[in-house]
XYZ file of C-alpha atoms in Angstrom:
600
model
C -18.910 -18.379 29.323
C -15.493 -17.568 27.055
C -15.182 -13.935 25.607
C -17.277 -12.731 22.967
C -13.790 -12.025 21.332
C -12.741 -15.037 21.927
C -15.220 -17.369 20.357
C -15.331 -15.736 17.242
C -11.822 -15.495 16.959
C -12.206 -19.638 17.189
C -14.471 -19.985 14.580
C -12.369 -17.695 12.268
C -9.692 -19.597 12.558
C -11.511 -22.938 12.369
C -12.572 -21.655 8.747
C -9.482 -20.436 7.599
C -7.650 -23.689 8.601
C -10.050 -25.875 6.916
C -12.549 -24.817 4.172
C -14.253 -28.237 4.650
C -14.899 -27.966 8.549
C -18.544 -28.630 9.819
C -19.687 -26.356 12.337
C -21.636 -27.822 15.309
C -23.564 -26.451 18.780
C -22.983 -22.732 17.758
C -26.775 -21.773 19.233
C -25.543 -21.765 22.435
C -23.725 -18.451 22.079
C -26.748 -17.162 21.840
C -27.035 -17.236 25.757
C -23.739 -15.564 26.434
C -24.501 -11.568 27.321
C -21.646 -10.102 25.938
C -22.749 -10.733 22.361
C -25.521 -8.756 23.282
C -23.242 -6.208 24.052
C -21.072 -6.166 20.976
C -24.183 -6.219 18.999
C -25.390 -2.949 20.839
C -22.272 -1.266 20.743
C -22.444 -1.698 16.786
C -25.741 -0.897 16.410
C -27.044 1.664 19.372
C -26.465 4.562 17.136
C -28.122 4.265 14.125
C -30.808 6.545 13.404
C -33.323 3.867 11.817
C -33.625 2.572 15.886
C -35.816 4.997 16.475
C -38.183 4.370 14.261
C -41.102 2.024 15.485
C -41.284 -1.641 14.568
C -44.900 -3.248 14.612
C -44.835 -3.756 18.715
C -44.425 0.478 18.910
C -41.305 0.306 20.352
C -37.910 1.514 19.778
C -34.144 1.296 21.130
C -35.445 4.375 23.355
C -35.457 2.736 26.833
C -33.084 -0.181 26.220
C -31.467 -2.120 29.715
C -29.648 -5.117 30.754
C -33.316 -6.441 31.575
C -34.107 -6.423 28.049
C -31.162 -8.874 26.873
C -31.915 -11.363 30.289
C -35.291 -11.654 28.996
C -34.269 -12.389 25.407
C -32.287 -15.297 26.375
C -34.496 -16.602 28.410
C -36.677 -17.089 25.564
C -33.846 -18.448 23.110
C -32.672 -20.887 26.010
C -36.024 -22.433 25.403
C -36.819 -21.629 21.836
C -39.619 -19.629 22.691
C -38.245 -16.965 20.737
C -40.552 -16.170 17.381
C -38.982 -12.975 15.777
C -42.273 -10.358 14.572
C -42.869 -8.980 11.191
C -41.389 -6.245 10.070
C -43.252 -2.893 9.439
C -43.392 -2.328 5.955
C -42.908 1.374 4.756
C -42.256 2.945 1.188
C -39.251 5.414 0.727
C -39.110 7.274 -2.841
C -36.489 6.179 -5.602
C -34.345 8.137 -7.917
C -36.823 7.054 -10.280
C -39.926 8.651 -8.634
C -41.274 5.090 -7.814
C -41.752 4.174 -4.556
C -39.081 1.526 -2.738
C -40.274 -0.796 -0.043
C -38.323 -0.644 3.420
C -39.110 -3.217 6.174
C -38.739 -2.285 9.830
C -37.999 -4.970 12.186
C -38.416 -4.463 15.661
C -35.191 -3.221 18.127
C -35.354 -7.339 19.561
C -34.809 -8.646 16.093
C -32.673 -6.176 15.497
C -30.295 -7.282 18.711
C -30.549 -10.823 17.861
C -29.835 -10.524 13.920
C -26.693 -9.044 15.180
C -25.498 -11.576 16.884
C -26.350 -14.459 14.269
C -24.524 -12.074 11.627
C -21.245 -11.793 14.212
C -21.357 -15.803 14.200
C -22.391 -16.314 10.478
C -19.438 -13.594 9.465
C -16.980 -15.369 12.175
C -17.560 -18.819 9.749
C -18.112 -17.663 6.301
C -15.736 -14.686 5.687
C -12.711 -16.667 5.456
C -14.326 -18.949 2.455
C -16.062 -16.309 0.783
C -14.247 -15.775 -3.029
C -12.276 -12.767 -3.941
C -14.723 -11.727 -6.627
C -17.559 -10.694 -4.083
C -17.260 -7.730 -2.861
C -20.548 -6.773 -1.312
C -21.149 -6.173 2.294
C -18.163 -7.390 3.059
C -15.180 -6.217 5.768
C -12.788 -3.806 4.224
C -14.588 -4.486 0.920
C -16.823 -2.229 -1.207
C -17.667 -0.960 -4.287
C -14.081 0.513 -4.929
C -12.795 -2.728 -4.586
C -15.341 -4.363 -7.001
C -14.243 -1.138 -9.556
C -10.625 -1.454 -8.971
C -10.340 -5.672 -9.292
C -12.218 -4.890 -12.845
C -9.209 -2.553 -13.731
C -6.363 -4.243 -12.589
C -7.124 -7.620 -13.460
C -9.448 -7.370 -17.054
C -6.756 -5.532 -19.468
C -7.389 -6.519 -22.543
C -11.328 -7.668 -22.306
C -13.093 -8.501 -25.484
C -16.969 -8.663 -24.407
C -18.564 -8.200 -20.832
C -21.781 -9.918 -19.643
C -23.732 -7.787 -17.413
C -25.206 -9.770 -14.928
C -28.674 -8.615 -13.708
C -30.359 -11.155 -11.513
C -34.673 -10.613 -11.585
C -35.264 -9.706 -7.878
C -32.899 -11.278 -6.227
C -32.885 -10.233 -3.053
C -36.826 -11.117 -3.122
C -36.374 -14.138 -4.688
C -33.628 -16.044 -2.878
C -35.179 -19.993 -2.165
C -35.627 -20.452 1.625
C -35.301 -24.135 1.343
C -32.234 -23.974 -0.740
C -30.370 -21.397 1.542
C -31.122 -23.666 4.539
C -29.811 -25.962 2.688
C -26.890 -24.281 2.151
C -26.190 -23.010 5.626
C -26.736 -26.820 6.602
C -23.268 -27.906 4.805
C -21.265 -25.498 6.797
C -23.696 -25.182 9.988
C -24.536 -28.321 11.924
C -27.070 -26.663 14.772
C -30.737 -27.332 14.224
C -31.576 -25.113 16.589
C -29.643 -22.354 15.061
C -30.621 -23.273 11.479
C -34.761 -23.001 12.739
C -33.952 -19.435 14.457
C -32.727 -18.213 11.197
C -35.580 -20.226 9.113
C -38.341 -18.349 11.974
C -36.670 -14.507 10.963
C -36.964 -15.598 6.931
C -40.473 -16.648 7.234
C -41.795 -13.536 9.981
C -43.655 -11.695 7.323
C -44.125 -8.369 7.037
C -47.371 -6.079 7.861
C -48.682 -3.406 5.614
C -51.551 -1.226 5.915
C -52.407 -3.244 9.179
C -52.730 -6.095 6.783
C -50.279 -9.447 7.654
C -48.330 -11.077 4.741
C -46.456 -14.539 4.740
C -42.945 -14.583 3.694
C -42.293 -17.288 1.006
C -38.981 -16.189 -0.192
C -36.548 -13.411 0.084
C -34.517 -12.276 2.922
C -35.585 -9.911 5.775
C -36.594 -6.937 4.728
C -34.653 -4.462 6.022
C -32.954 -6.894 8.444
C -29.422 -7.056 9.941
C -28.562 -10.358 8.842
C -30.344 -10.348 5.150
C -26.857 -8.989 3.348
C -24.895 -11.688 4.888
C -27.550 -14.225 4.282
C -27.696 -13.545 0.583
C -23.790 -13.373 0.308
C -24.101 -16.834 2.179
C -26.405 -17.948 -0.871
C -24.630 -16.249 -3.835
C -21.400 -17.295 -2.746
C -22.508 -20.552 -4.388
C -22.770 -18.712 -7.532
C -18.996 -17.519 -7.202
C -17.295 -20.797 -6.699
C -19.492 -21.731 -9.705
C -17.796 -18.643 -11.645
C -14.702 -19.676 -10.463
C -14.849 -23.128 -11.771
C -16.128 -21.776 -15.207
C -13.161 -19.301 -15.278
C -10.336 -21.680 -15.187
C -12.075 -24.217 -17.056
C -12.470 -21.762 -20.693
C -8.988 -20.157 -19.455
C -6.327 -21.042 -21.610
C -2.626 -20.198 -23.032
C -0.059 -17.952 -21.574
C 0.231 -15.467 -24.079
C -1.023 -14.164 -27.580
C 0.299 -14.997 -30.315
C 2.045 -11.902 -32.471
C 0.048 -10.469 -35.141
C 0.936 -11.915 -38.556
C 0.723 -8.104 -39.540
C 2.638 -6.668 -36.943
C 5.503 -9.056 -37.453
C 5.466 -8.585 -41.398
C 5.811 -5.050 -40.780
C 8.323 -5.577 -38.180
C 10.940 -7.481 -40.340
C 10.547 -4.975 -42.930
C 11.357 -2.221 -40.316
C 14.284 -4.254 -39.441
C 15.635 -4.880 -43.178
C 14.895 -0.870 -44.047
C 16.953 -0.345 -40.622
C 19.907 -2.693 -41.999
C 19.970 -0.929 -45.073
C 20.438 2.483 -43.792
C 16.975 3.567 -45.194
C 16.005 5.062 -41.633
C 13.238 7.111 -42.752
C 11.348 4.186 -44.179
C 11.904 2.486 -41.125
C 10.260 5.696 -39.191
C 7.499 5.527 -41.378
C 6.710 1.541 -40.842
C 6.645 2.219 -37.382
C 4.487 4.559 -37.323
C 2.104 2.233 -39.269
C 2.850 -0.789 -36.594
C 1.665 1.410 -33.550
C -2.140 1.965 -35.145
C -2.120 -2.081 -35.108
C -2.469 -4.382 -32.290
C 0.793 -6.057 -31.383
C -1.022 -9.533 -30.597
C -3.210 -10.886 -32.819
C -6.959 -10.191 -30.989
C -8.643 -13.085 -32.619
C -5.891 -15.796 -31.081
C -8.457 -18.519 -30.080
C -5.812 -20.367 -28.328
C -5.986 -17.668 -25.805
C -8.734 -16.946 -23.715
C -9.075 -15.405 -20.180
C -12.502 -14.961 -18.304
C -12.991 -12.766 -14.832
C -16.045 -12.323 -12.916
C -16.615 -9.639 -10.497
C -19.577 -9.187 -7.798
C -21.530 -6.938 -6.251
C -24.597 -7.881 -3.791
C -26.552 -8.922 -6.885
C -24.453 -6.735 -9.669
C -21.551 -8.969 -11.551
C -19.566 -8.757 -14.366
C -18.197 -11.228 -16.399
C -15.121 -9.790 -18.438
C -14.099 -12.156 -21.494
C -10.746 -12.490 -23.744
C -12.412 -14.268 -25.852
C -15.046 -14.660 -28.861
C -18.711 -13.450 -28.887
C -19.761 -17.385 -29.111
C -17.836 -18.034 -25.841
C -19.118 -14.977 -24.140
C -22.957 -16.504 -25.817
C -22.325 -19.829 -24.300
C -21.027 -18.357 -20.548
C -23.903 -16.742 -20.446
C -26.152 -19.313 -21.022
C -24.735 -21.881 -18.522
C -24.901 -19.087 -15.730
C -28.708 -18.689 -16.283
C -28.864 -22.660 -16.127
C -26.849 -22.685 -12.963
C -29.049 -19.891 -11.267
C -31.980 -21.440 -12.320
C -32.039 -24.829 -11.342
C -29.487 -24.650 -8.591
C -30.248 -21.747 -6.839
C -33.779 -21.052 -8.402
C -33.032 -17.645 -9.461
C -33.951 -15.624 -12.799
C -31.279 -14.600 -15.027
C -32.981 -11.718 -16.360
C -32.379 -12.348 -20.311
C -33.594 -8.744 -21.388
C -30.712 -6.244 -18.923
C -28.205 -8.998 -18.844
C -26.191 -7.959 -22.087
C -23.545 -9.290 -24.099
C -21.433 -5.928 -24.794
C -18.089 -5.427 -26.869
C -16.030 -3.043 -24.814
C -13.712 -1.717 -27.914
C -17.410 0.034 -29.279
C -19.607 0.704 -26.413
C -18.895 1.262 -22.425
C -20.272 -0.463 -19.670
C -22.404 0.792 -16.715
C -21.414 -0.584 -13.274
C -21.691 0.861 -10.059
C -22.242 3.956 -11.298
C -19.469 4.271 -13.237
C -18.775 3.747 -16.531
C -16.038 0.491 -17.510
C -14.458 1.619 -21.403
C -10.721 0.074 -22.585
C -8.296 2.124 -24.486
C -7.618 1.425 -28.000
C -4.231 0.261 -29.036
C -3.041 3.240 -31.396
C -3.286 5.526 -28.098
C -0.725 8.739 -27.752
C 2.688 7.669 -27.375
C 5.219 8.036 -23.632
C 8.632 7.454 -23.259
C 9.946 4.898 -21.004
C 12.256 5.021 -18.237
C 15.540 4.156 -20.957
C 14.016 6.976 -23.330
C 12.181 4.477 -25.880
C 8.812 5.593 -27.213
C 6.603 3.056 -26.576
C 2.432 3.254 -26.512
C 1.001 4.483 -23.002
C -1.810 1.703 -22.986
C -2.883 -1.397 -24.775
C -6.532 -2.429 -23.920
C -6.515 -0.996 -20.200
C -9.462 -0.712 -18.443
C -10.762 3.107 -17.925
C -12.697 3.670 -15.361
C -15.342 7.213 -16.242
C -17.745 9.084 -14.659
C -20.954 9.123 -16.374
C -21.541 12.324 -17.404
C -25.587 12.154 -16.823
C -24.673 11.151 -13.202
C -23.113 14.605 -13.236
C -26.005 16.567 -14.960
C -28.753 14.525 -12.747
C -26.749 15.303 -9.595
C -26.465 19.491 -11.252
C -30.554 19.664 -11.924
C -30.999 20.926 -8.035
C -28.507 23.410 -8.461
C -28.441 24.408 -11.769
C -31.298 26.321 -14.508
C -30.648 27.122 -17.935
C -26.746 26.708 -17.675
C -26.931 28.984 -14.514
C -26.169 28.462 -10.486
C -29.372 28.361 -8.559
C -30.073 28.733 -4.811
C -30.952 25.295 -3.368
C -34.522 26.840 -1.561
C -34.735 23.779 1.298
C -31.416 24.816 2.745
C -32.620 28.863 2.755
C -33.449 28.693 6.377
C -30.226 26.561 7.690
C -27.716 28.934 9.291
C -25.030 30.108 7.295
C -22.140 27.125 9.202
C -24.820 24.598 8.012
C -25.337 25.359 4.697
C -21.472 25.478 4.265
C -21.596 22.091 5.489
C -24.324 20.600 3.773
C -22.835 21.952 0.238
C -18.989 20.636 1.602
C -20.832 17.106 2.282
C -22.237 16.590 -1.192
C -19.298 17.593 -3.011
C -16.903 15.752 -0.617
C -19.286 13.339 -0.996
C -19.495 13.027 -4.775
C -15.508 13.394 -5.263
C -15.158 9.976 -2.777
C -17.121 7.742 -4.847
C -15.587 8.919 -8.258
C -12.261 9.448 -7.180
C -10.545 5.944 -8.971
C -12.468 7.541 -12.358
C -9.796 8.768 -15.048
C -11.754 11.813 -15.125
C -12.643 12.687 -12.056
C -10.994 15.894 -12.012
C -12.793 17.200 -15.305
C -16.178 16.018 -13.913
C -16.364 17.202 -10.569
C -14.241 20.499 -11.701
C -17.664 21.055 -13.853
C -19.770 20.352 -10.986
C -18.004 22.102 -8.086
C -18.086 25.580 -10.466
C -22.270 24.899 -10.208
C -22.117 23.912 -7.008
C -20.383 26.408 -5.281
C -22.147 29.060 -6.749
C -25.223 27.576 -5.566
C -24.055 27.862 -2.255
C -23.423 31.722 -2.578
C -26.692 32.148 -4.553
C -28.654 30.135 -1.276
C -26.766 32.144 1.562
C -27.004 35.259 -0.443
C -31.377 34.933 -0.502
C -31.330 33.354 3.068
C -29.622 37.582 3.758
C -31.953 38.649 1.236
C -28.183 40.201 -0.332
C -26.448 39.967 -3.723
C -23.681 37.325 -4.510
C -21.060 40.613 -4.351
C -22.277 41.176 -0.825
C -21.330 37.446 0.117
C -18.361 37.217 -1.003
C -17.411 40.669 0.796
C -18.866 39.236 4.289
C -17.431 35.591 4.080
C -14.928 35.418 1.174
C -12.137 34.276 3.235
C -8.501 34.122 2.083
C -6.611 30.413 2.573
C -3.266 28.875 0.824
C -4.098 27.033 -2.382
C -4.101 22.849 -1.938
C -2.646 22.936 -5.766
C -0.065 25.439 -6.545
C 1.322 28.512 -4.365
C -0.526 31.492 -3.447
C -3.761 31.876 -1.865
C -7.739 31.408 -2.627
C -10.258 33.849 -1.948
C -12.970 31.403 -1.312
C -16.504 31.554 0.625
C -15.974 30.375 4.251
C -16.798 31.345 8.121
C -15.011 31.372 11.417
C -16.803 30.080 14.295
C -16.177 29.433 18.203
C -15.297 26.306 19.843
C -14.663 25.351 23.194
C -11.082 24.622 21.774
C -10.849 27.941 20.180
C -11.452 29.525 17.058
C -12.249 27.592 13.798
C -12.418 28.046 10.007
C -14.962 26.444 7.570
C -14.632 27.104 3.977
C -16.258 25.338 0.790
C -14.834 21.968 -0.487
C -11.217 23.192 -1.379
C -9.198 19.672 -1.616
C -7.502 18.223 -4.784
C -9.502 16.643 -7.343
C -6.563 14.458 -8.270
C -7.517 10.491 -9.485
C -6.655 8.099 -6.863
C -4.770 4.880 -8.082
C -5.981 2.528 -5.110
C -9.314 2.235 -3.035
C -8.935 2.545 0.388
C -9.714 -0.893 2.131
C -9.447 0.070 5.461
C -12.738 1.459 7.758
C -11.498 4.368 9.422
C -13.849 4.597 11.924
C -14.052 1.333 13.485
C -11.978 2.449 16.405
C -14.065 5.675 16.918
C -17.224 3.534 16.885
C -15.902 0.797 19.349
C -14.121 3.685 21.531
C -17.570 5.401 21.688
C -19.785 2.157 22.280
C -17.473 1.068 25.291
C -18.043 4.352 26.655
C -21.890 4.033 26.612
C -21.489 0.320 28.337
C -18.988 1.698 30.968
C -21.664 4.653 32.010
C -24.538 1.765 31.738
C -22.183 -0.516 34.300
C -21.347 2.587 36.426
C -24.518 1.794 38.040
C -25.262 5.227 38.455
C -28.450 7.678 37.268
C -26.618 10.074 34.727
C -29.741 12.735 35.797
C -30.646 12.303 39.588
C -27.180 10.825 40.881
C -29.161 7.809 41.984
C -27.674 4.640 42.518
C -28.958 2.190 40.883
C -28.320 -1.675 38.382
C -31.916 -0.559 36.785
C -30.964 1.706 34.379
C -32.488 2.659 30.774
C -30.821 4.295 27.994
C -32.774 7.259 26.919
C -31.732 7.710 22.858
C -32.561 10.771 20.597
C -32.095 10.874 16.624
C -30.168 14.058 16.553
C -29.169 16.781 18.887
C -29.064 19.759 17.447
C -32.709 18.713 16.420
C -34.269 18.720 19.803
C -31.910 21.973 21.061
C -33.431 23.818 18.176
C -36.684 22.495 18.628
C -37.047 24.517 22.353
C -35.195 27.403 20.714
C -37.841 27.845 18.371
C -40.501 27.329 21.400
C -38.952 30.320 22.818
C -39.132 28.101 26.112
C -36.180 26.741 28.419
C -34.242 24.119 27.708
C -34.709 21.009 30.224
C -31.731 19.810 32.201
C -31.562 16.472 30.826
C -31.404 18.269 26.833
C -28.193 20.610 28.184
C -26.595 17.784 30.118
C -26.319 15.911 26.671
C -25.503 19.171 24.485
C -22.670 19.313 27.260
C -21.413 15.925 26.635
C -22.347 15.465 22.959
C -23.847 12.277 23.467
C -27.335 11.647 21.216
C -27.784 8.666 24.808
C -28.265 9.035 28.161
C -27.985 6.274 30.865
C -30.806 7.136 33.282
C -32.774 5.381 36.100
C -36.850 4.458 35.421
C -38.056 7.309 37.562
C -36.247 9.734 35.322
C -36.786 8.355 32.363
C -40.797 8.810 32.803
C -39.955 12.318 33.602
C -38.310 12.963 30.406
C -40.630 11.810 28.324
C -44.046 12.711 30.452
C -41.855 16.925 30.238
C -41.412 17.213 33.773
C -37.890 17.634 33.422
């Protein structure tokens, strides 16, 4: 069979060559083991595989075995995916938020159909949806809004009524079918919508929605909403119109009377009319002869941004609630989706909040020395300033610092590194916000006493005491000098190290970064756990052996500390993988009973 690499390469550039191109007898790659592979390299270590789907199991114990007897099911179409587990995981809100487990099979195979389905459909998807996506995210979403909406009038906020639960399972076959010419394929993907799900040892039928919690569910729904986005596309350059705005009647009257003072010799009239022209708009705002609409998406969040009237922005949204509704049977919810003029009110999206600068904004001089106006109806991008005070109620009381208790009994390193996480953290996701310095300046002066406050009760010491034992003197990021800032040296097999608290620039980034840094790291690390599964040999015993299992933990430093705290010895098989920092070990049957059954 041709390389994994290989075939999806083919159907990439199949897509990209034609838009229109009908894909046919693409089940069949469903027999070829090395999409297996790729699909356990990219998924082996995520934590949520060891949690039990409905048949008990998990990806503890996976082999080559397990993939030959997949495909011998698929070759026949014997293969009926299970429900998922269903399982409730608390919200922000305090309600509860359902979370489907599929089993560590499903899991393998939704993989692969997502490879193939990404392989066809990412070259058509539209530039406007951003969800899911390769080398897409919501930065990108944020930063299309500013770059290409100067100047917006109104914004519809989309908010589709359960979408993800909602989404027709007719209809998507149906739209997988235009692109996808493989019954076979098509009736794998229909068996995984309608599995079900099991809750409270009670089965449920799946009518509509996507997988819950399932591999191939974000791709799936792109697959159905990117429907929706050639729609918006179409709608967009149908209302758009004109090249430019007319000049304001006002500004022009006031313009020529500058110009005559100037003539005249009467300069400080002149000054004076300018200043009035620069508290009006330049272009007259209410030129219906131009109009410019944008739409942004993402997963089931959009935004419609509109140079335009308040009847135009009525009348786009009404034909998107007709289009979801009768062509992809979805609810346009008419209560959260709002009509909102951006010169008097912000928007919400993505957790940040969209505002546009006003035109009589603080003046700049140009590169030739002119004054000129910094802005004229940008797009601001803000953080919220509840998301900061909801994000500051752990660590702050009464306008003080205050220990975070759960993290009392985490050594000293880890607290460090929990509190440089959440900042670090926090400072990634608002870093495109105008104010992102302000913000997180507010929250890091909360935060990081916090962090003395919880390492000073874990010692059962004062804050003065901390800062005596770990206060630690590095050069500023910003500025010359040094910082005496909270921080702890610590042994590694390379040497010594130094941790300190979150001490990078808060500065406002201009551009999102596109590019997944890890991807090589994750691929460099999964072909090392398929080279020690093809070495044949027991990583424990030294037996030789093609029957080998992968033994998986969740984490480490969990199961050193959990003998630690036993007070007993630590097994072979635990220090072999503290040694080589691996959460998997490639072992043979014999051994693998062992390590579970403790008589390693």
């Amino acid at each position: 069979m041709q390389n994994a690499e290989t075939v999806l390469s083919i159907l990439k550039q199949k897509s990209e060559n034609d838009e229109q191109y009908v894909f046919d007898r693409i089940y069949r790659n469903l027999f070829n083991e090395e999409f297996y592979i790729r699909a356990y390299k990219k998924i082996y270590a995520k934590q949520g595989n060891m949690t039990q789907g409905i048949d008990g199991k998990t990806i503890d114990g996976f082999k080559k075995q397990t993939i030959v007897d997949v495909i011998e099911l698929l070759k026949f179409e014997q293969y009926y995916p299970q429900p998922v587990r269903r399982t409730y995981i608390p919200k922000k809100n305090g309600k509860m938020r359902p979370l489907g487990i599929p089993t560590f099979t499903d899991k393998l195979i939704q993989e692969v159909i997502r490879q193939l389905l990404e392989a066809i459909y990412e070259p058509i998807f539209c530039d406007s949806s951003h969800g899911f996506r390769p080398n897409k995210s919501c930065h990108t979403a944020l930063y299309q809004i500013k770059s290409k909406c100067r100047g917006t009038n109104w914004i519809i906020e989309g908010d589709i009524t359960a979408c993800f639960d909602n989404i027709d399972h007719d209809v998507l076959i149906r739209i997988l079918s235009k692109k996808i010419k493989d019954g076979r394929l098509l009736e794998l993907i229909r068996r995984f919508l309608k599995a079900g799900y099991l809750e409270f040892e009670k089965m449920h039928n799946s009518f509509s929605g996507t997988p819950q919690g399932g591999i191939i569910s974000p791709i799936l729904a792109n697959i159905y909403l990117h429907e929706f986005d050639k729609y918006m596309e179409e709608l967009c350059k149908k209302f758009s119109k004109g090249k430019q705005k007319k000049v304001n009647p006002e500004y022009h009257r006031l313009n020529c009377k500058r110009w005559k003072a100037n003539k005249n010799g009467d300069y400080e009239k002149a000054n004076q009319i300018l200043k009035e022209m620069q508290t009006i708009n330049a272009l007259d705002p209410m030129d219906s002869n131009f109009i410019r609409i944008n739409y942004t998406r993402y997963a089931d969040d959009f935004l419609v941004c509109i140079i335009g009237s308040k009847a135009l922005a009525v009348e786009i949204k009404n034909k998107i609630a007709f289009f979801m509704e009768n062509e992809l049977k979805l609810e346009l919810s008419q209560e959260k989706t709002m009509i909102t003029n951006l010169s008097h009110q912000r928007v919400k999206f993505l957790g940040y909040e969209v505002s546009k600068t006003h035109e009589n904004t603080k003046q700049v001089i140009d590169s030739i020395g002119r004054k000129k106006r910094s802005a004229n109806g940008t797009i601001q991008l803000l953080v919220p300033s509840k998301a900061i005070n909801k994000k500051l109620e752990t660590f702050r009381k009464h306008g003080v610092s205050y220990p975070f208790v759960a993290k009392v009994n985490l050594p000293v390193l880890d607290i460090i590194n929990s509190y440089n996480a959440e900042i670090r953290g926090l400072y990634n996701y608002y870093c495109l916000a105008t104010d992102v310095s302000k913000k997180i300046a507010t929250f890091k002066y909360y935060h990081y006493y916090s962090m003395i406050k919880t390492i000073a009760r874990k010692e059962k010491s004062s804050v003065k005491k901390v800062f005596n034992k770990y206060g630690i003197s590095v050069p500023r990021k910003i500025g010359t000098g040094t910082l005496h800032i909270i921080g702890m040296k610590y042994k590694t097999k390379n040497g010594e190290k130094t941790i300190t608290y979150f001490n990078d620039s808060l500065k406002k980034i201009d551009k999102p970064m596109t590019k997944i840094n890890d991807i090589f790291g994750q691929n460099f690390i999964g072909g090392q756990l398929i080279k020690r599964i093809n070495a044949n040999q027991c990583e424990l015993c030294g037996a030789d052996t093609s029957e080998l299992e992968v033994h998986h933990i969740r984490k480490l430093k969990d199961i050193t500390r959990k003998y630690k705290k036993r007070g007993t010895a630590i097994p072979n098989w635990v220090m072999l993988m503290s040694t080589i920092k691996r959460k998997t070990l490639v072992v043979c049957h014999k051994c693998h009973v062992n390590i579970h059954t403790g008589k390693y």
